[in-house]
Coordinates of C-alpha atoms and ligand atoms in Angstrom, one line a residue:
X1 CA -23.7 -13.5 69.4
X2 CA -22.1 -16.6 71.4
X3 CA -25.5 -17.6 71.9
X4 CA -26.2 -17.6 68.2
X5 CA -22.9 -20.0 67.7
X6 CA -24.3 -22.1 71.0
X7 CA -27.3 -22.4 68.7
X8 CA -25.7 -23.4 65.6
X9 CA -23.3 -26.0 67.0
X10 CA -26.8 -27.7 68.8
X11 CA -28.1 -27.7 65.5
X12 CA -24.9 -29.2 63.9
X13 CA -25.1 -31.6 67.0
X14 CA -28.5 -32.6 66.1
X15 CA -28.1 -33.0 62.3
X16 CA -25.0 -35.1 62.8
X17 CA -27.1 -37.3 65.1
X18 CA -29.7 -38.0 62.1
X19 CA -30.0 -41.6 61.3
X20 CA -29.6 -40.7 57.7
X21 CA -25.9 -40.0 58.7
X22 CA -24.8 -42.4 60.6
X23 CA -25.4 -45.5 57.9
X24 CA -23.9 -46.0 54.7
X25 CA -27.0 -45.9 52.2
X26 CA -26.7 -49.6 51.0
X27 CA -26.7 -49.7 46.9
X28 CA -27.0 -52.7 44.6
X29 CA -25.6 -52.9 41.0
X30 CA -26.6 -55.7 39.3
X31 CA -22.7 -55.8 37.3
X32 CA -19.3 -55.4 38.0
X33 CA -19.3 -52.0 35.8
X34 CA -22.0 -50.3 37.2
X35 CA -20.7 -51.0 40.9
X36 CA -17.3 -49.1 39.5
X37 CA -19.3 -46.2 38.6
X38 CA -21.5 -46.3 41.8
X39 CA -18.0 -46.5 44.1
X40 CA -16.7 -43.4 42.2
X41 CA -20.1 -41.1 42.4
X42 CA -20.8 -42.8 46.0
X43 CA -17.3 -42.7 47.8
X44 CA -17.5 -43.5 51.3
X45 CA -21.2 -42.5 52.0
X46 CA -22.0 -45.7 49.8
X47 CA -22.2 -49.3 50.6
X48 CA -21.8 -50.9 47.3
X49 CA -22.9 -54.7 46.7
X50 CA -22.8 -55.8 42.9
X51 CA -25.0 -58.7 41.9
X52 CA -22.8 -60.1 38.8
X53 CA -19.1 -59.8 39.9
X54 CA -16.0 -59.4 38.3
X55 CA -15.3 -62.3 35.1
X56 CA -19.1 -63.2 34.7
X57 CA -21.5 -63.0 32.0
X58 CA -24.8 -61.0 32.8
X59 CA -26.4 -62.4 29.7
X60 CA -26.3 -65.9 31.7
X61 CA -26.7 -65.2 35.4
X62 CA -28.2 -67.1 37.7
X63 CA -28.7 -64.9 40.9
X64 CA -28.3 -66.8 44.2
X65 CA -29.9 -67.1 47.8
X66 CA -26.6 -64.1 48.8
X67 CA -28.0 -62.0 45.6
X68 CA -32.1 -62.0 47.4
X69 CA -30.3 -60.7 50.8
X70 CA -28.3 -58.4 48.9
X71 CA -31.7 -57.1 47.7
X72 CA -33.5 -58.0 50.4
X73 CA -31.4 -55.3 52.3
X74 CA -30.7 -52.8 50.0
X75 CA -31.8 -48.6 49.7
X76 CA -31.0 -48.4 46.5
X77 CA -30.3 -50.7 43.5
X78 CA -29.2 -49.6 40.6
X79 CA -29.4 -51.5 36.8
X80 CA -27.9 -51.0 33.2
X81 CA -31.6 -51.5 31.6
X82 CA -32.3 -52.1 27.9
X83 CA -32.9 -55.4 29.0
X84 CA -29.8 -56.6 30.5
X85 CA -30.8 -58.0 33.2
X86 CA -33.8 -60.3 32.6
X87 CA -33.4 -61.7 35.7
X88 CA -33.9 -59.2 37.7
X89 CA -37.6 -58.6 38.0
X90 CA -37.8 -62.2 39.6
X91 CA -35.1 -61.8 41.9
X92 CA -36.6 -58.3 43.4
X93 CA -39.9 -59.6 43.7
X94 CA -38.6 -62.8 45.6
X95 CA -36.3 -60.8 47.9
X96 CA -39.7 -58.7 49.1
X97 CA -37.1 -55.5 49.0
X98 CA -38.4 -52.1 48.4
X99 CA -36.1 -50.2 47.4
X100 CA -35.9 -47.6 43.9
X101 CA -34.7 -49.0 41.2
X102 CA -32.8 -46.4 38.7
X103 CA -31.8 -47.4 35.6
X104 CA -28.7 -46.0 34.7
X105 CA -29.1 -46.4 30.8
X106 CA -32.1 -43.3 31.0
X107 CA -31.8 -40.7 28.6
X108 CA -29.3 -42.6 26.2
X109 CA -29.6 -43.3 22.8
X110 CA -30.3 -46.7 22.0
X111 CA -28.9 -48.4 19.5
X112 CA -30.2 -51.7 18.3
X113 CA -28.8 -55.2 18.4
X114 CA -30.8 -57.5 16.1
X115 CA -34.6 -56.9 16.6
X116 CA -33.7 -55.9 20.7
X117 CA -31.9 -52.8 22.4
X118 CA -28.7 -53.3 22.4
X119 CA -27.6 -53.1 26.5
X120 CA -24.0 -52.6 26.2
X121 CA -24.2 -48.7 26.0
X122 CA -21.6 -48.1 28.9
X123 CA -18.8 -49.1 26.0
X124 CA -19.3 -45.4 24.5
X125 CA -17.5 -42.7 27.3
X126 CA -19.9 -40.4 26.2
X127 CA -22.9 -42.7 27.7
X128 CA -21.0 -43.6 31.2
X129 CA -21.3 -39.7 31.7
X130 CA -25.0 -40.1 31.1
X131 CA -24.7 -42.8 34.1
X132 CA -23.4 -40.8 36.6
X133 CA -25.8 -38.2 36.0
X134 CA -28.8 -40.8 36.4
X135 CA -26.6 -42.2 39.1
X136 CA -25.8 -39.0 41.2
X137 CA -29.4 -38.0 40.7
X138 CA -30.1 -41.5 42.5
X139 CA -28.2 -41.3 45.3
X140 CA -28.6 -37.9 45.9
X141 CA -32.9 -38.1 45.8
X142 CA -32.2 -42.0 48.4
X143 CA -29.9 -39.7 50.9
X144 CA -30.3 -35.8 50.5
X145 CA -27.8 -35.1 53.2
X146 CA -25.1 -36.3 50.7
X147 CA -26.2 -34.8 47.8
X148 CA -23.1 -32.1 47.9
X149 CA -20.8 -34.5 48.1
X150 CA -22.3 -36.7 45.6
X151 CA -22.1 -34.0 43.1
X152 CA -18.4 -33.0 44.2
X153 CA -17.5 -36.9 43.7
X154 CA -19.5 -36.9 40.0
X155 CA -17.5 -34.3 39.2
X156 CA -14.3 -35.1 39.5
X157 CA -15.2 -38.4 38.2
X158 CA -16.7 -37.0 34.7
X159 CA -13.6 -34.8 34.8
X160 CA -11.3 -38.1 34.1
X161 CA -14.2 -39.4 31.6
X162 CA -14.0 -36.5 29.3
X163 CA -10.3 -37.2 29.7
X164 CA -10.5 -40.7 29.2
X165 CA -12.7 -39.6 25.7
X166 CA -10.4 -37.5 24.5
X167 CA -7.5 -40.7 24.8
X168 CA -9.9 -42.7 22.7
X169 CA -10.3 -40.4 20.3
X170 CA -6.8 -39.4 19.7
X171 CA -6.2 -43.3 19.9
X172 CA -8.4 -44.2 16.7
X173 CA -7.5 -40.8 14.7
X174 CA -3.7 -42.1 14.8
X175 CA -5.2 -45.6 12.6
X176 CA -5.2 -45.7 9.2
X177 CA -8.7 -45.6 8.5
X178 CA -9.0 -48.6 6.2
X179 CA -7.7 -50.6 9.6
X180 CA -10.4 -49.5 11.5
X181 CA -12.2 -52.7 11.8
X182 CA -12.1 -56.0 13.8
X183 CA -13.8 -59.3 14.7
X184 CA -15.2 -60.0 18.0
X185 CA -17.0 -62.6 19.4
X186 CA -19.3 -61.2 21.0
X187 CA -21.4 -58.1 19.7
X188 CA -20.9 -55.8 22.6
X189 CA -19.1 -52.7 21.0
X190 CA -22.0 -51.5 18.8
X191 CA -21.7 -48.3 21.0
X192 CA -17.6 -47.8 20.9
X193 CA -18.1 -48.3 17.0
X194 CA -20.9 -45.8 17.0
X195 CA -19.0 -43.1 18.9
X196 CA -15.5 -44.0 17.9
X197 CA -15.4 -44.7 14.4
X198 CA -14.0 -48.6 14.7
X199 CA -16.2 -51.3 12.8
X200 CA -16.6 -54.5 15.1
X201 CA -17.8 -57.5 13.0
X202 CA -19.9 -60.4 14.9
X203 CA -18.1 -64.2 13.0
X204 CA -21.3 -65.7 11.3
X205 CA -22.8 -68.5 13.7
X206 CA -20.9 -68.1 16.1
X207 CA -22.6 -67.3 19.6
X208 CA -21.2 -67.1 23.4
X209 CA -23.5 -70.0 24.5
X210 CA -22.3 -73.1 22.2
X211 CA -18.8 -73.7 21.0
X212 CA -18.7 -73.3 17.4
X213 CA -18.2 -76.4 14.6
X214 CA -15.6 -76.9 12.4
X215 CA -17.7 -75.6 9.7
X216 CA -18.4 -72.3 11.3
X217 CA -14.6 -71.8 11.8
X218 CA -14.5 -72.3 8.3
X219 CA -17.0 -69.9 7.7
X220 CA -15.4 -67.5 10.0
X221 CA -12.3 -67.7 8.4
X222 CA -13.5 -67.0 4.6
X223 CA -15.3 -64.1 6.2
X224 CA -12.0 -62.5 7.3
X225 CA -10.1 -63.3 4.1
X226 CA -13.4 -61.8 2.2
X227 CA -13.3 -58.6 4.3
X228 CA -10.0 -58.1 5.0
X229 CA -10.2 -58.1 8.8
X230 CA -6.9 -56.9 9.9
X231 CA -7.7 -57.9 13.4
X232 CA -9.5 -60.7 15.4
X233 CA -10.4 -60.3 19.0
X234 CA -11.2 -62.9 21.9
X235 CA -13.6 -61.9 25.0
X236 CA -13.2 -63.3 28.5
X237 CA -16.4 -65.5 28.1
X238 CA -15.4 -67.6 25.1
X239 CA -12.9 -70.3 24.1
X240 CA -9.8 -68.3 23.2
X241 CA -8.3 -71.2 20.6
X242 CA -11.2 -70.4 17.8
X243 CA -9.6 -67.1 17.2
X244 CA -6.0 -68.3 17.7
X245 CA -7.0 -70.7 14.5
X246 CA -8.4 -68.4 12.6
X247 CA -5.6 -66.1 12.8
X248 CA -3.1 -68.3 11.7
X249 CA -5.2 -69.2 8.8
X250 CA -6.0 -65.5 7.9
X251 CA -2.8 -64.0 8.4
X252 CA -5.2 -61.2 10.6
X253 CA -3.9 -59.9 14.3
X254 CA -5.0 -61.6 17.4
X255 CA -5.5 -58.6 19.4
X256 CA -5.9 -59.8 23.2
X257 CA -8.8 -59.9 25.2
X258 CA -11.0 -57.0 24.7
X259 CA -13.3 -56.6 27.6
X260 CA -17.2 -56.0 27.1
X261 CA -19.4 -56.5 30.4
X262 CA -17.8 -57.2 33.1
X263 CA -14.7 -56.3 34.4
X264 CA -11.9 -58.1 35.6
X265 CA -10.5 -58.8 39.4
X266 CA -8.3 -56.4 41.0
X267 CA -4.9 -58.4 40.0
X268 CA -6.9 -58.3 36.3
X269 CA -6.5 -55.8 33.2
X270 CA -9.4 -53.6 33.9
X271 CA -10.5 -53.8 37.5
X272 CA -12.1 -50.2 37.1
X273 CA -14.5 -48.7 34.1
X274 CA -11.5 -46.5 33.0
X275 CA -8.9 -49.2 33.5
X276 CA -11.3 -51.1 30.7
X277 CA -11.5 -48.7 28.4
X278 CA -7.8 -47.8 28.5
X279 CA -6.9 -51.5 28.2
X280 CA -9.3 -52.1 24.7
X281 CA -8.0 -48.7 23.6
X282 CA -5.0 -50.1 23.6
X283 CA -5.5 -53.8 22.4
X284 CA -7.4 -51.9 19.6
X285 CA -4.8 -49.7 18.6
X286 CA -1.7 -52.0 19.3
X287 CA -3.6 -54.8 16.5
X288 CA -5.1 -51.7 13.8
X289 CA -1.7 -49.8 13.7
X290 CA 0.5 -50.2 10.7
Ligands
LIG301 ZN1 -23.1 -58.5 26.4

């Protein structure tokens, strides 16, 4: 019998001498979001790197010389897909890296956004469960010795999503339905509106690239009045004086910042997934109630 313990305790030995163990597995996310969600199924057995930090736009990156050692080096990376990130392709093949790229969007059901996927499915709860599956799955198929504690982590992180559902849900059943609608600059909540029941309005002519004219304020602001939009919304990438004007015009709410891809610094309003979705829960509700 002791010999039998002798043997298991070599073999322990042994196994805890496997390279596998000794390293972090080294994961990329190409956004701010996605590195959340990576952290939470990863915990300490992950090294996460994101590519597109806190406070900037995906849409518009430019990845740098730091992003193709980042790649360069990584075991894993991990993307949203749906064509978020058009520059990634270019960036992997530059960096030479071979590493598996998952797409965390898999198995999700896309919505569109003009004639294109629309990317921004992490804004439904519902779908961020979707993403730590794909992303446990990941991690678990890069480094098999950490697949129980991968699952372990996933599941006491979906845990506080369905949890985190259930608050959004409760959130929009208190509105009065005819004030479930806003305007937002940028069309990123196709997905919240989907699973949630709130109607987000894109302003005519108004993009995220250009600053928009005096006409298209004008525009904007019979648009409101036409539709009654009790609420108007400003996003972390655009100017935050359009809406101000357009609100005093209208009469209609300005109802904060609502955030859509990225997420904010660690002094910021929504430095986690959860913290974001809490934060436009509450913006949402706080301009929509009576
Ligand atoms: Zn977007």
């Amino acid at each position: 019998m002791r010999r039998f313990f002798q043997w298991l305790a070599c073999i322990a030995l042994t196994a805890g001498a496997l390279p596998a163990h000794a390293e972090p597995l080294k994961v990329v996310a190409s956004f701010s979001i996605l590195g959340d969600l990576v952290r939470n199924v990863g915990g300490n057995a992950v090294e996460v790197a994101t590519l597109v930090g806190p406070d900037s736009d995906a849409h518009v990156y430019s990845p740098t010389p730091a992003d193709v050692k980042k790649i360069a080096g990584a075991g894993l990376i991990v993307v949203n897909g749906l064509g978020f990130e058009g520059w990634l392709p270019r960036l992997v093949q530059s960096s030479g890296g071979k590493a598996r790229i998952v797409i965390a969007s898999e198995g999700i059901a896309p919505l569109r956004l003009g004639t294109a996927a629309d990317p921004h499915a992490w804004q439904s709860v519902g779908n961020a469960k979707i993403y730590v599956s794909n992303i446990q799955a990941a991690l678990s198929a890069a480094d098999p010795a950490g697949a129980a504690q991968f699952r372990a982590n996933a599941d006491i992180y979906l845990a506080k999503l369905d949890a985190l559902d259930r608050e959004v849900r409760d959130a929009v059943a208190k509105l009065p339905p005819a004030r479930r609608k806003v305007i937002s600059t940028h069309n990123a909540f196709g997905y919240l509106a989907a699973a949630y029941g709130i109607e987000f309005i894109a302003p005519l002519g108004v993009s995220t690239e250009s600053e928009p004219s005096a006409r298209d304020i004008a525009g904007i602001i019979a648009q409101v009045k036409q539709a009654k939009i009790p609420a108007v919304f400003l996003e972390n990438v655009t100017d935050p004086r359009l809406m101000q004007r357009i609100a005093a015009e209208t009469g209609a709410r300005v109802g904060g910042t609502l955030y859509s891809d990225g997420l904010t610094g660690e002094k910021g309003d929504a430095p986690t997934y959860i913290d974001m979705v809490r934060h436009n829960i509450r913006a949402l509700t706080r301009a929509l109630g009576d």
